[in-house]
Amino acid sequence: MIPPQEASARRREIEEKLKQEEETLSFIRDSLEKSDQLTKNMVSILSSFESRLMKLENSIIPVHKQTENLQRLQENVEKTLSCLDHVISYYHVASDTEKIIREGPTGRLEEYLESMAKIQKAVEYFQDNSPDSPELNKVKLLFERGKESLESEFRSLMTRHSKVVSPVLILDLISGDDELEVQEDVTLEHLPESVLQDVVRISRWLVEYGRNQDFMNVYYQIRSSQLDRSIKGLKEHFRKNSSSSGVPYSPAIPNKRKDTPTKKPVKRPGHEHDFRVKHLSEALNDKHGPLAGRDDMLDVETDAYIHCVSAFVKLAQSEYHLLMDIIPEHHQKKTFDSLIQDALDGLMLEGENIVSAARKAIIRHDFSTVLTVFPILRHLKQTKPEFDQVLQGTAASTKNKLPGLITSMETIGAKALEDFADNIKNDPDKEYNMPKDGTVHELTSNAILFLQQLLDFQETAGAMLASQETSSSATSYSSEFSKRLLSTYICKVLGNLQLNLLSKSKVYEDPALSAIFLHNNYNYILKSLEKSELIQLVAVTQKTAERSYREHIEQQIQTYQRSWLKVTDYIAEKSLPIFQPGVKLRDKERQMIKERFKGFNDGLEELCKIQKAWAIPDTEQRDKIRQAQKNIVKDTYGAFLHRYSSVPFTKNPEKYIKYRVEQVGDMIDRLFDTSA
């Protein structure tokens, strides 16, 4: 049972909580009433706002639609006015641009092209919208006049600013400048940069808008003329400014250096050394005097042609680079083909003239002229890869011109080689043309000089010979094949020469002089072969050639020595009379001894007199032959003199014993010496 005090406290506590809950409930009721009132007020406000918005919408929407219509109308009006202005502008194009078109594009190309663009658009407009209007004809005429002015300006710019390339610049272009420490590329400026830009713009306009290709003909005609004149100018430069050796000088490149350079000889393009025909001219021809000038001219013409060939390649390359900027790509090859024709035809014609001159020279056996073909042919073949590259894309007829000329030169060169060999073989035995002293014949020196010149052109000469071979193996001949052919040819010439010399030697009545003649010629041939590379070339097909010549030389020396037998036989021990010492000689024996002395003396004097006028140009051989003969004669005469000098075979011994042994040696030492 709960105590009364605790129950009373518990009741008071519950009553207080109840009172608090009632107060809270009363607060909540008041809050709900206020909230309901606020909600009613907000609903009332929103309803009023909605009503007003509806009224505003109903009044604004019609205004908005009306404004949109007005804006659309305004835009249409503006567009219409703009179109009218655009259309009207076409009607003013003719009057606005006529003055500019009439005055031409010179000096104001940009403005002129802008006017032409306006005229072009006007033409297109009237063609599309009013093809029958007089305005179309007016702008068409103006357009055509403008196009003609542009064509005329193109021609004028090309004509006024296309200059011939100076020979000096061409020479520097093809030979370079070895004096410069730092190599500089020589470039050609065919047109000033500003002019080039104008020309390019005009050409592009004519192609794109003018529908015109005539300017391409104008271009190639003008540039073709300049190219041709540049090459001819170089040739004339060689004629006028060649030095005494035929080599022109190339001054320094203008505007390239601050110092004043010295002149230097121009190198022949692609050649390690110069080939000079003039030192052969007198040897290879029977003529003298006036021919010297002709041979100098041949040398100059050869140099000039070789340089012109190189100049053509360089200038043609430069022309193509210029053309690439100006001519449309699909017309470049054809235009370039036309552009180079005159210059190329000129070179080919001159080359054919050289072939023709060589052909005539062969007929008259003038082989110095024929030799001009060799350096030219070598240079053409060396230059052919560059030629082919430059002519790439041109017509077949253009590409085939150089190979055709090379074939002609190889054919005439092979003909010259063959005829020279035949000429050596068939050179007539003319008594008046034979050296009286038995020295080297002109035919021998001619042949050796010719063969030595072939050393400078071994590949060229070998290729000439190979080109005439009909065997299938020759169609793709190797350098070794060509070398063997050239070796065979040289051996053929030497063989023909030897046969001819044998025939000529028979002209001499004295076998000893004939032997000296053959000895001199064989010795000259051998020494000449040894001094040059000819001996190595001969050895390719004839290993024993050197030994064979030495045997021939020794054989002729022995033949010559037999000429002294008629002198030494008088005093030879085998034919001397035998007598007893202290026994008085009989008249017959004394007479025999006298005859032996007299025969020796007369023979010695006669041979020395005759052979003194003979010649052995080779000092070594001359001393060798003298010494050998002196030893033989002195030994034989010394023995004879020792036997009979004390024998009383005569009362006047000085009449028969005319010479001491030393005197005989001195007389022989003066053989082959016309100055003694």
XYZ file of C-alpha atoms in Angstrom:
676
model
C 0.000 0.000 0.000
C 1.386 3.457 -1.195
C 1.971 5.927 1.563
C -0.362 8.950 1.502
C 2.417 11.465 1.126
C 3.827 9.811 -1.999
C 0.362 9.588 -3.540
C -0.271 13.263 -2.949
C 3.054 14.185 -4.553
C 2.350 11.962 -7.498
C -1.064 13.621 -8.073
C 0.408 17.094 -7.987
C 2.975 16.110 -10.551
C 0.321 14.701 -12.920
C -1.809 17.795 -12.558
C 1.122 20.040 -13.497
C 1.877 17.997 -16.611
C -1.786 18.102 -17.595
C -1.808 21.823 -17.232
C 1.267 22.161 -19.468
C -0.250 19.959 -22.140
C -3.403 22.039 -22.175
C -1.378 25.182 -22.661
C 0.530 23.578 -25.561
C -2.703 22.457 -27.152
C -4.115 25.925 -26.874
C -0.991 27.360 -28.588
C -1.277 24.904 -31.448
C -4.955 25.798 -32.005
C -4.083 29.472 -32.177
C -1.266 28.772 -34.687
C -3.553 26.743 -36.951
C -6.088 29.488 -36.987
C -3.441 32.037 -38.005
C -2.124 29.693 -40.719
C -5.567 29.211 -42.168
C -6.009 32.933 -42.282
C -2.685 33.451 -44.086
C -3.528 30.745 -46.595
C -6.803 32.374 -47.411
C -5.041 35.710 -47.935
C -2.365 34.129 -50.268
C -5.010 32.348 -52.334
C -6.805 35.605 -52.722
C -3.630 37.395 -53.886
C -2.711 34.652 -56.365
C -6.181 34.636 -57.820
C -5.991 38.358 -58.308
C -2.490 38.050 -59.972
C -3.675 35.339 -62.331
C -6.552 37.490 -63.403
C -4.274 40.393 -64.112
C -1.778 38.204 -66.106
C -4.571 36.952 -68.309
C -5.665 40.494 -69.010
C -1.994 41.478 -69.874
C -1.512 38.502 -72.175
C -4.675 39.258 -74.036
C -3.489 42.798 -74.680
C 0.332 42.084 -75.489
C 0.120 39.105 -77.887
C -1.589 41.029 -80.715
C 0.981 43.818 -80.376
C 3.851 41.289 -80.546
C 2.469 39.652 -83.652
C 2.043 43.006 -85.312
C 5.651 43.942 -84.423
C 6.999 40.696 -85.944
C 5.153 41.384 -89.164
C 6.531 44.890 -89.284
C 10.103 43.613 -88.752
C 9.699 41.011 -91.481
C 8.432 43.656 -93.848
C 11.392 45.866 -93.021
C 13.894 43.048 -93.663
C 12.268 42.272 -96.993
C 12.471 45.903 -97.973
C 16.160 46.035 -97.006
C 16.932 42.852 -98.941
C 15.082 44.170 -101.932
C 16.988 47.432 -101.786
C 20.283 45.528 -101.425
C 19.451 43.344 -104.438
C 18.513 46.411 -106.400
C 21.812 48.055 -105.432
C 23.717 44.872 -106.445
C 21.922 44.656 -109.777
C 22.300 48.359 -110.429
C 26.059 48.048 -109.656
C 26.471 45.702 -112.645
C 25.073 48.421 -114.865
C 27.758 50.767 -113.550
C 30.698 48.321 -113.922
C 31.457 49.361 -117.485
C 31.593 53.065 -116.687
C 33.484 52.496 -113.410
C 36.215 50.327 -114.930
C 36.496 51.623 -118.498
C 39.192 54.189 -117.677
C 41.345 51.654 -115.807
C 41.023 49.121 -118.627
C 41.794 51.755 -121.224
C 44.953 52.901 -119.424
C 46.245 49.323 -119.091
C 47.777 47.263 -116.280
C 51.313 48.667 -116.393
C 52.370 49.731 -112.943
C 49.053 48.823 -111.237
C 48.421 45.181 -111.931
C 46.591 44.558 -108.631
C 44.025 47.287 -109.297
C 43.670 46.179 -112.898
C 42.960 42.557 -111.942
C 40.355 43.710 -109.417
C 38.608 45.638 -112.202
C 38.768 42.605 -114.465
C 37.175 40.533 -111.679
C 34.284 43.023 -111.512
C 33.833 42.886 -115.273
C 33.916 39.085 -115.199
C 31.125 39.003 -112.587
C 29.077 41.491 -114.617
C 29.414 39.312 -117.712
C 28.290 36.271 -115.750
C 25.298 38.185 -114.308
C 24.033 39.488 -117.619
C 24.566 36.101 -119.288
C 22.420 34.454 -116.604
C 19.759 37.149 -116.175
C 19.662 39.347 -119.229
C 21.429 37.688 -122.162
C 19.845 40.054 -124.698
C 20.707 43.299 -122.936
C 23.118 45.783 -124.548
C 24.953 45.911 -121.237
C 26.150 42.337 -121.800
C 27.818 43.273 -125.072
C 29.372 46.315 -123.450
C 30.990 44.390 -120.582
C 31.978 41.575 -122.928
C 33.854 44.001 -125.154
C 35.458 45.580 -122.122
C 36.482 42.149 -120.828
C 38.038 41.198 -124.163
C 39.888 44.494 -124.313
C 41.170 43.945 -120.769
C 42.276 40.426 -121.622
C 44.154 41.682 -124.674
C 45.852 44.301 -122.509
C 46.939 41.606 -120.058
C 48.295 39.506 -122.924
C 50.119 42.557 -124.228
C 51.480 43.305 -120.750
C 52.682 39.701 -120.456
C 54.514 39.983 -123.768
C 55.908 43.387 -122.812
C 57.230 42.230 -119.444
C 58.817 39.120 -120.942
C 60.357 41.089 -123.804
C 61.691 43.981 -121.732
C 63.103 41.956 -118.883
C 64.311 38.780 -120.629
C 68.026 39.358 -121.097
C 70.713 37.301 -122.812
C 72.930 35.551 -120.243
C 76.449 36.930 -120.530
C 79.245 34.548 -121.606
C 81.177 35.355 -118.427
C 78.280 34.278 -116.227
C 77.738 31.133 -118.297
C 81.412 30.191 -117.973
C 81.264 30.659 -114.216
C 78.052 28.638 -114.162
C 79.560 25.632 -115.939
C 83.104 25.737 -114.552
C 82.706 27.057 -111.005
C 85.297 29.242 -109.325
C 88.198 27.357 -107.760
C 89.780 30.550 -106.486
C 87.071 31.119 -103.906
C 87.767 29.624 -100.523
C 84.045 29.137 -99.993
C 82.213 27.800 -102.989
C 79.300 29.942 -104.110
C 76.428 28.653 -106.183
C 76.051 30.636 -109.365
C 72.374 31.333 -109.917
C 70.710 32.969 -112.874
C 68.043 35.621 -112.405
C 66.206 35.572 -115.700
C 63.543 38.024 -114.446
C 63.569 40.447 -111.500
C 61.520 39.131 -108.581
C 58.837 41.828 -108.861
C 58.487 41.260 -112.598
C 58.353 37.496 -112.092
C 55.491 37.898 -109.611
C 53.546 40.036 -112.108
C 54.166 37.570 -114.924
C 53.024 34.664 -112.743
C 49.822 36.512 -111.726
C 48.997 37.404 -115.332
C 49.627 33.846 -116.547
C 47.404 32.380 -113.825
C 44.637 34.872 -114.609
C 44.832 34.123 -118.337
C 44.564 30.404 -117.652
C 41.772 30.645 -115.067
C 39.631 33.474 -116.457
C 40.973 34.312 -119.894
C 40.713 30.758 -121.200
C 43.796 31.632 -123.235
C 46.905 29.631 -124.111
C 48.432 32.003 -126.631
C 50.610 33.531 -123.931
C 52.413 30.172 -123.649
C 53.479 30.522 -127.280
C 54.624 34.059 -126.568
C 56.558 32.794 -123.556
C 58.431 30.004 -125.332
C 59.204 32.168 -128.364
C 60.771 34.914 -126.231
C 62.655 32.552 -123.917
C 63.722 30.356 -126.833
C 65.272 33.371 -128.536
C 67.141 34.352 -125.363
C 68.424 30.808 -124.821
C 69.632 30.534 -128.398
C 71.265 33.968 -128.296
C 72.973 33.190 -124.974
C 74.622 30.068 -126.409
C 75.611 31.834 -129.631
C 77.033 34.670 -127.543
C 79.207 32.194 -125.657
C 80.492 30.780 -128.930
C 81.288 34.264 -130.209
C 83.043 35.001 -126.912
C 85.423 32.117 -127.610
C 86.177 33.408 -131.088
C 86.878 36.958 -129.984
C 88.470 36.527 -126.582
C 90.469 33.324 -126.897
C 94.081 33.463 -125.823
C 96.925 32.273 -128.017
C 96.281 28.709 -126.871
C 92.639 28.941 -127.744
C 91.392 29.003 -124.139
C 89.203 31.976 -123.226
C 89.304 33.599 -119.848
C 86.460 33.814 -117.408
C 86.519 36.931 -115.250
C 84.966 36.806 -111.817
C 81.232 36.704 -111.280
C 79.901 40.292 -111.271
C 78.616 41.624 -107.942
C 79.865 38.551 -106.148
C 83.161 39.796 -104.702
C 84.512 42.981 -103.306
C 88.082 42.365 -104.361
C 89.335 42.475 -107.918
C 89.961 38.916 -109.048
C 92.596 37.821 -111.481
C 91.690 36.089 -114.685
C 91.982 32.357 -114.842
C 91.696 29.858 -117.688
C 88.355 28.147 -117.943
C 88.362 24.429 -117.451
C 86.794 22.419 -120.164
C 83.694 20.871 -118.592
C 84.134 17.236 -117.623
C 87.767 17.008 -118.824
C 90.812 16.324 -116.727
C 93.152 17.876 -119.291
C 92.900 19.822 -122.477
C 93.234 18.225 -125.851
C 95.142 20.341 -128.323
C 95.159 19.401 -131.977
C 97.468 22.162 -133.105
C 100.654 20.407 -131.909
C 99.608 17.489 -134.102
C 98.675 19.504 -137.136
C 102.083 19.765 -138.756
C 102.854 16.162 -137.945
C 99.596 14.737 -139.262
C 99.514 16.824 -142.420
C 101.967 17.294 -145.240
C 101.193 21.018 -145.244
C 102.780 23.827 -143.238
C 102.595 27.599 -142.855
C 99.042 28.831 -143.371
C 97.587 25.801 -141.623
C 98.768 27.024 -138.232
C 95.991 29.605 -138.081
C 93.443 27.055 -139.194
C 94.496 24.633 -136.465
C 94.228 27.336 -133.799
C 90.723 27.993 -135.061
C 89.934 24.262 -134.892
C 91.062 24.253 -131.277
C 88.906 27.271 -130.442
C 85.901 25.802 -132.248
C 86.298 22.530 -130.356
C 86.502 24.315 -127.005
C 83.590 26.542 -127.945
C 81.344 23.631 -128.943
C 82.126 21.657 -125.779
C 81.347 24.674 -123.604
C 78.175 25.389 -125.569
C 76.953 21.841 -124.912
C 77.488 22.274 -121.167
C 75.956 25.739 -121.322
C 72.834 24.339 -122.992
C 72.338 21.824 -120.182
C 72.740 24.426 -117.431
C 70.633 27.077 -119.160
C 67.918 24.577 -120.084
C 67.732 23.447 -116.453
C 67.390 27.070 -115.380
C 64.736 27.703 -118.033
C 62.675 24.777 -116.789
C 62.759 26.058 -113.224
C 61.565 29.456 -114.435
C 58.886 27.871 -116.597
C 57.482 25.853 -113.674
C 56.401 29.086 -111.960
C 54.777 30.631 -115.031
C 53.288 27.841 -117.180
C 50.482 25.532 -115.923
C 51.741 22.110 -114.938
C 50.007 20.135 -117.700
C 51.522 22.455 -120.342
C 55.058 22.625 -118.942
C 56.677 19.725 -120.811
C 55.232 20.719 -124.185
C 56.179 24.390 -123.736
C 59.683 23.432 -122.587
C 60.042 21.126 -125.588
C 59.212 24.022 -127.917
C 61.396 26.450 -125.974
C 64.643 24.472 -126.322
C 64.212 23.400 -129.950
C 66.107 26.255 -131.633
C 69.116 26.058 -129.302
C 69.155 22.252 -129.389
C 68.796 22.136 -133.163
C 71.653 24.640 -133.436
C 73.906 22.410 -131.337
C 72.920 19.294 -133.241
C 73.433 21.024 -136.600
C 76.867 22.203 -135.543
C 77.653 18.698 -134.357
C 76.581 17.261 -137.706
C 78.737 19.893 -139.422
C 81.681 18.639 -137.354
C 80.875 15.100 -138.501
C 80.624 16.304 -142.097
C 83.941 18.167 -141.829
C 85.535 15.044 -140.345
C 84.159 12.966 -143.205
C 85.730 15.337 -145.751
C 88.965 15.411 -143.762
C 89.164 11.619 -143.883
C 88.912 11.724 -147.667
C 91.905 14.069 -147.867
C 93.745 12.205 -145.070
C 93.686 15.227 -142.783
C 93.529 13.350 -139.497
C 94.235 16.352 -137.266
C 90.776 17.650 -138.141
C 89.235 14.255 -137.438
C 90.756 14.272 -133.962
C 88.475 17.147 -132.988
C 85.655 14.589 -132.908
C 87.243 12.709 -129.990
C 87.044 15.339 -127.209
C 83.615 16.417 -128.426
C 82.283 12.867 -128.455
C 83.751 12.161 -125.041
C 82.082 15.264 -123.630
C 78.749 14.436 -125.266
C 78.776 10.975 -123.715
C 79.777 12.349 -120.319
C 77.020 14.964 -120.529
C 74.347 12.564 -121.823
C 72.936 11.648 -118.350
C 72.348 15.354 -117.639
C 70.908 15.781 -121.120
C 68.502 12.901 -120.554
C 67.414 14.327 -117.232
C 66.826 17.794 -118.706
C 64.890 16.386 -121.680
C 62.769 14.078 -119.532
C 59.152 14.399 -120.599
C 59.915 15.964 -123.986
C 58.952 14.380 -127.292
C 60.796 11.259 -128.444
C 62.179 13.161 -131.439
C 63.778 15.655 -129.038
C 65.243 12.962 -126.790
C 66.729 11.087 -129.748
C 68.709 14.013 -131.145
C 71.747 13.646 -128.891
C 71.952 9.823 -129.179
C 71.726 10.258 -132.953
C 74.638 12.704 -132.955
C 76.678 10.444 -130.690
C 76.091 7.532 -133.073
C 77.161 9.670 -136.056
C 80.339 10.717 -134.264
C 81.148 7.172 -133.194
C 80.663 5.991 -136.759
C 82.842 8.709 -138.288
C 85.424 8.235 -135.532
C 85.605 4.506 -136.225
C 85.883 5.301 -139.934
C 88.741 7.704 -139.202
C 90.574 5.086 -137.140
C 90.178 2.480 -139.858
C 91.250 4.857 -142.617
C 94.233 6.022 -140.599
C 95.385 2.417 -140.218
C 94.922 1.855 -143.957
C 96.710 5.115 -144.727
C 99.679 3.982 -142.640
C 99.735 0.706 -144.542
C 99.353 2.188 -148.017
C 101.419 5.366 -147.725
C 103.356 5.405 -151.027
C 107.128 4.969 -151.218
C 108.152 8.373 -152.500
C 111.908 8.690 -152.978
C 111.841 12.454 -152.581
C 109.986 12.032 -149.303
C 112.529 9.658 -147.769
C 115.013 11.128 -145.248
C 118.450 11.260 -146.863
C 120.160 10.607 -143.551
C 118.032 7.582 -142.615
C 116.415 9.300 -139.659
C 112.856 8.704 -138.384
C 110.309 8.933 -141.183
C 107.487 11.435 -140.952
C 105.006 8.575 -141.261
C 106.404 7.015 -138.083
C 106.189 10.194 -136.028
C 102.693 10.826 -137.386
C 101.513 7.361 -136.418
C 103.014 7.503 -132.926
C 101.632 10.988 -132.286
C 98.199 9.834 -133.369
C 98.330 6.766 -131.151
C 99.573 8.809 -128.204
C 96.597 11.099 -128.604
C 94.319 8.080 -128.404
C 95.637 7.506 -124.883
C 93.699 10.599 -123.800
C 90.569 9.071 -125.291
C 90.946 5.359 -124.609
C 87.324 4.800 -123.613
C 86.036 6.986 -126.438
C 88.182 5.324 -129.101
C 87.430 1.865 -127.716
C 83.709 2.606 -127.775
C 84.024 3.810 -131.376
C 85.579 0.523 -132.390
C 83.099 -1.484 -130.325
C 80.143 0.346 -131.879
C 81.116 -1.085 -135.256
C 81.224 -4.671 -134.044
C 78.382 -6.742 -135.476
C 78.585 -9.574 -132.945
C 75.820 -9.820 -130.387
C 78.352 -9.554 -127.578
C 79.219 -6.061 -128.740
C 75.753 -4.711 -128.121
C 76.511 -4.370 -124.428
C 80.289 -4.101 -124.560
C 82.331 -3.698 -121.393
C 85.261 -1.381 -120.821
C 87.548 -4.414 -120.910
C 86.137 -5.379 -124.298
C 86.706 -1.843 -125.586
C 90.249 -1.856 -124.204
C 91.069 -5.084 -126.045
C 89.653 -3.678 -129.257
C 91.767 -0.548 -128.898
C 94.848 -2.648 -128.145
C 94.173 -4.735 -131.243
C 93.776 -1.569 -133.284
C 97.061 -0.077 -132.027
C 98.852 -3.330 -132.805
C 97.303 -3.231 -136.272
C 98.589 0.307 -136.865
C 102.050 -0.653 -135.614
C 102.016 -3.741 -137.819
C 100.988 -1.706 -140.858
C 103.682 0.830 -140.020
C 106.326 -1.857 -139.778
C 105.346 -3.335 -143.145
C 105.399 0.093 -144.764
C 108.780 0.941 -143.248
C 110.219 -2.304 -144.612
C 108.887 -1.373 -148.028
C 110.249 2.176 -147.783
C 113.664 0.959 -146.643
C 114.100 -0.710 -150.013
C 114.230 2.719 -151.619
C 117.788 3.086 -150.264
C 120.445 1.586 -152.509
C 122.846 1.159 -149.589
C 121.749 -1.752 -147.360
C 123.564 -0.117 -144.436
C 121.540 3.085 -144.764
C 118.413 0.973 -145.061
C 119.376 -0.736 -141.804
C 120.044 2.608 -140.080
C 116.649 3.838 -141.306
C 114.844 0.799 -139.927
C 116.864 0.933 -136.714
C 115.961 4.595 -136.142
C 112.294 4.011 -136.788
C 112.033 0.849 -134.697
C 113.950 2.481 -131.871
C 111.741 5.579 -132.052
C 108.625 3.398 -131.925
C 109.900 1.391 -128.957
C 111.031 4.445 -126.966
C 107.745 6.216 -127.681
C 105.782 3.178 -126.541
C 107.827 2.949 -123.357
C 107.566 6.654 -122.507
C 103.789 6.565 -122.691
C 101.133 4.102 -121.594
C 101.006 2.698 -125.110
C 103.257 -0.204 -124.200
C 100.793 -1.343 -121.500
C 97.927 -0.996 -123.949
C 99.781 -2.965 -126.619
C 100.605 -5.655 -124.059
C 96.888 -6.311 -123.530
C 96.874 -8.330 -126.769
C 100.600 -8.662 -127.601
C 102.717 -9.600 -124.609
C 105.964 -9.922 -126.596
C 105.781 -6.645 -128.531
C 108.604 -4.987 -126.587
C 110.932 -7.953 -126.963
C 110.094 -8.189 -130.652
C 111.073 -4.552 -131.267
C 114.336 -5.039 -129.406
C 115.130 -8.022 -131.607
C 114.349 -5.994 -134.738
C 116.603 -3.181 -133.528
C 119.484 -5.574 -132.811
C 119.007 -7.235 -136.185
C 119.350 -3.888 -137.982
C 122.480 -3.053 -135.985
C 124.014 -6.326 -137.140
C 123.015 -5.578 -140.741
C 124.661 -2.169 -140.466
C 127.847 -3.666 -138.999
C 128.184 -5.893 -142.044
C 128.761 -2.749 -144.102
C 132.209 -2.517 -142.465
C 133.236 -5.984 -143.588
C 134.506 -4.599 -146.897
C 136.896 -2.485 -144.831
C 137.930 -4.987 -142.202
C 138.181 -7.870 -144.668
C 141.272 -6.174 -146.180
C 143.088 -6.479 -142.884
C 141.492 -9.575 -141.450
C 144.029 -12.072 -140.147
C 142.547 -14.953 -142.068
C 143.381 -13.352 -145.414
C 146.854 -12.025 -144.544
C 149.887 -13.425 -146.424
C 152.269 -15.703 -144.446
C 155.968 -14.880 -144.569
C 159.046 -15.943 -142.632
C 160.742 -13.413 -140.333
C 164.075 -12.171 -141.712
C 163.265 -13.425 -145.194
C 163.203 -10.792 -147.853
C 159.717 -10.206 -149.205
C 158.989 -10.910 -152.776
C 157.485 -8.249 -154.992
C 154.160 -10.052 -155.055
C 154.033 -10.111 -151.255
C 154.970 -6.436 -150.953
C 152.304 -5.549 -153.472
C 149.707 -7.558 -151.570
C 150.502 -5.727 -148.320
C 150.300 -2.383 -150.100
C 146.909 -3.317 -151.528
C 145.671 -4.330 -148.088
C 146.696 -0.969 -146.570
C 145.300 0.967 -149.498
C 142.024 -0.980 -149.474
C 141.585 -0.379 -145.762
C 142.450 3.308 -145.996
C 140.168 3.951 -148.961
C 137.322 1.956 -147.482
C 137.646 3.685 -144.105
C 137.677 7.137 -145.673
C 134.764 6.361 -147.953
C 132.572 4.877 -145.204
C 133.346 7.693 -142.779
C 132.565 10.272 -145.409
C 129.267 8.619 -146.311
C 128.128 7.607 -142.845
C 129.061 10.926 -141.319
C 125.989 12.335 -143.100
C 123.722 9.665 -141.690
C 121.782 10.281 -138.499
C 120.962 8.341 -135.353
C 118.913 10.775 -133.232
C 119.009 8.603 -130.119
C 122.255 9.528 -128.319
C 122.391 6.283 -126.390
C 121.959 4.156 -129.505
C 124.394 6.321 -131.479
C 127.112 5.916 -128.853
C 126.412 2.211 -128.560
C 126.710 1.592 -132.324
C 129.822 3.784 -132.626
C 131.532 2.054 -129.710
C 130.764 -1.429 -130.961
C 132.035 -0.606 -134.462
C 135.062 1.211 -133.094
C 136.055 -1.796 -130.990
C 135.794 -4.154 -133.955
C 137.749 -1.954 -136.382
C 140.374 -0.823 -133.873
C 141.089 -4.379 -132.745
C 141.388 -5.661 -136.305
C 143.445 -2.669 -137.512
C 145.625 -2.726 -134.401
C 146.536 -6.373 -134.996
C 147.213 -5.688 -138.679
C 149.331 -2.645 -137.929
C 151.294 -4.499 -135.289
C 152.167 -7.186 -137.809
C 153.176 -5.002 -140.769
C 154.279 -1.647 -139.394
C 157.883 -2.915 -139.057
C 157.896 -4.970 -142.255
C 159.834 -3.297 -145.096
C 157.125 -3.609 -147.721
C 157.640 -0.094 -149.088
C 160.108 2.776 -149.261
C 157.289 5.233 -148.392
C 155.533 3.719 -145.349
C 153.678 7.001 -144.587
C 151.889 6.595 -147.914
C 150.232 3.381 -146.711
C 150.302 3.633 -142.936
C 148.170 6.795 -142.943
C 146.318 6.347 -139.618
C 147.183 5.385 -136.125
C 144.763 3.141 -134.218
C 143.560 6.124 -132.157
C 142.929 8.135 -135.310
C 140.753 5.358 -136.685
C 138.737 5.417 -133.451
C 138.349 9.195 -133.669
C 137.080 8.916 -137.248
C 134.459 6.381 -136.221
C 133.459 8.605 -133.298
C 132.491 11.246 -135.832
C 130.028 8.986 -137.625
C 126.331 10.061 -137.649
C 127.354 13.610 -136.786
C 126.864 16.147 -139.570
C 128.239 18.898 -137.349
C 131.613 17.180 -136.928
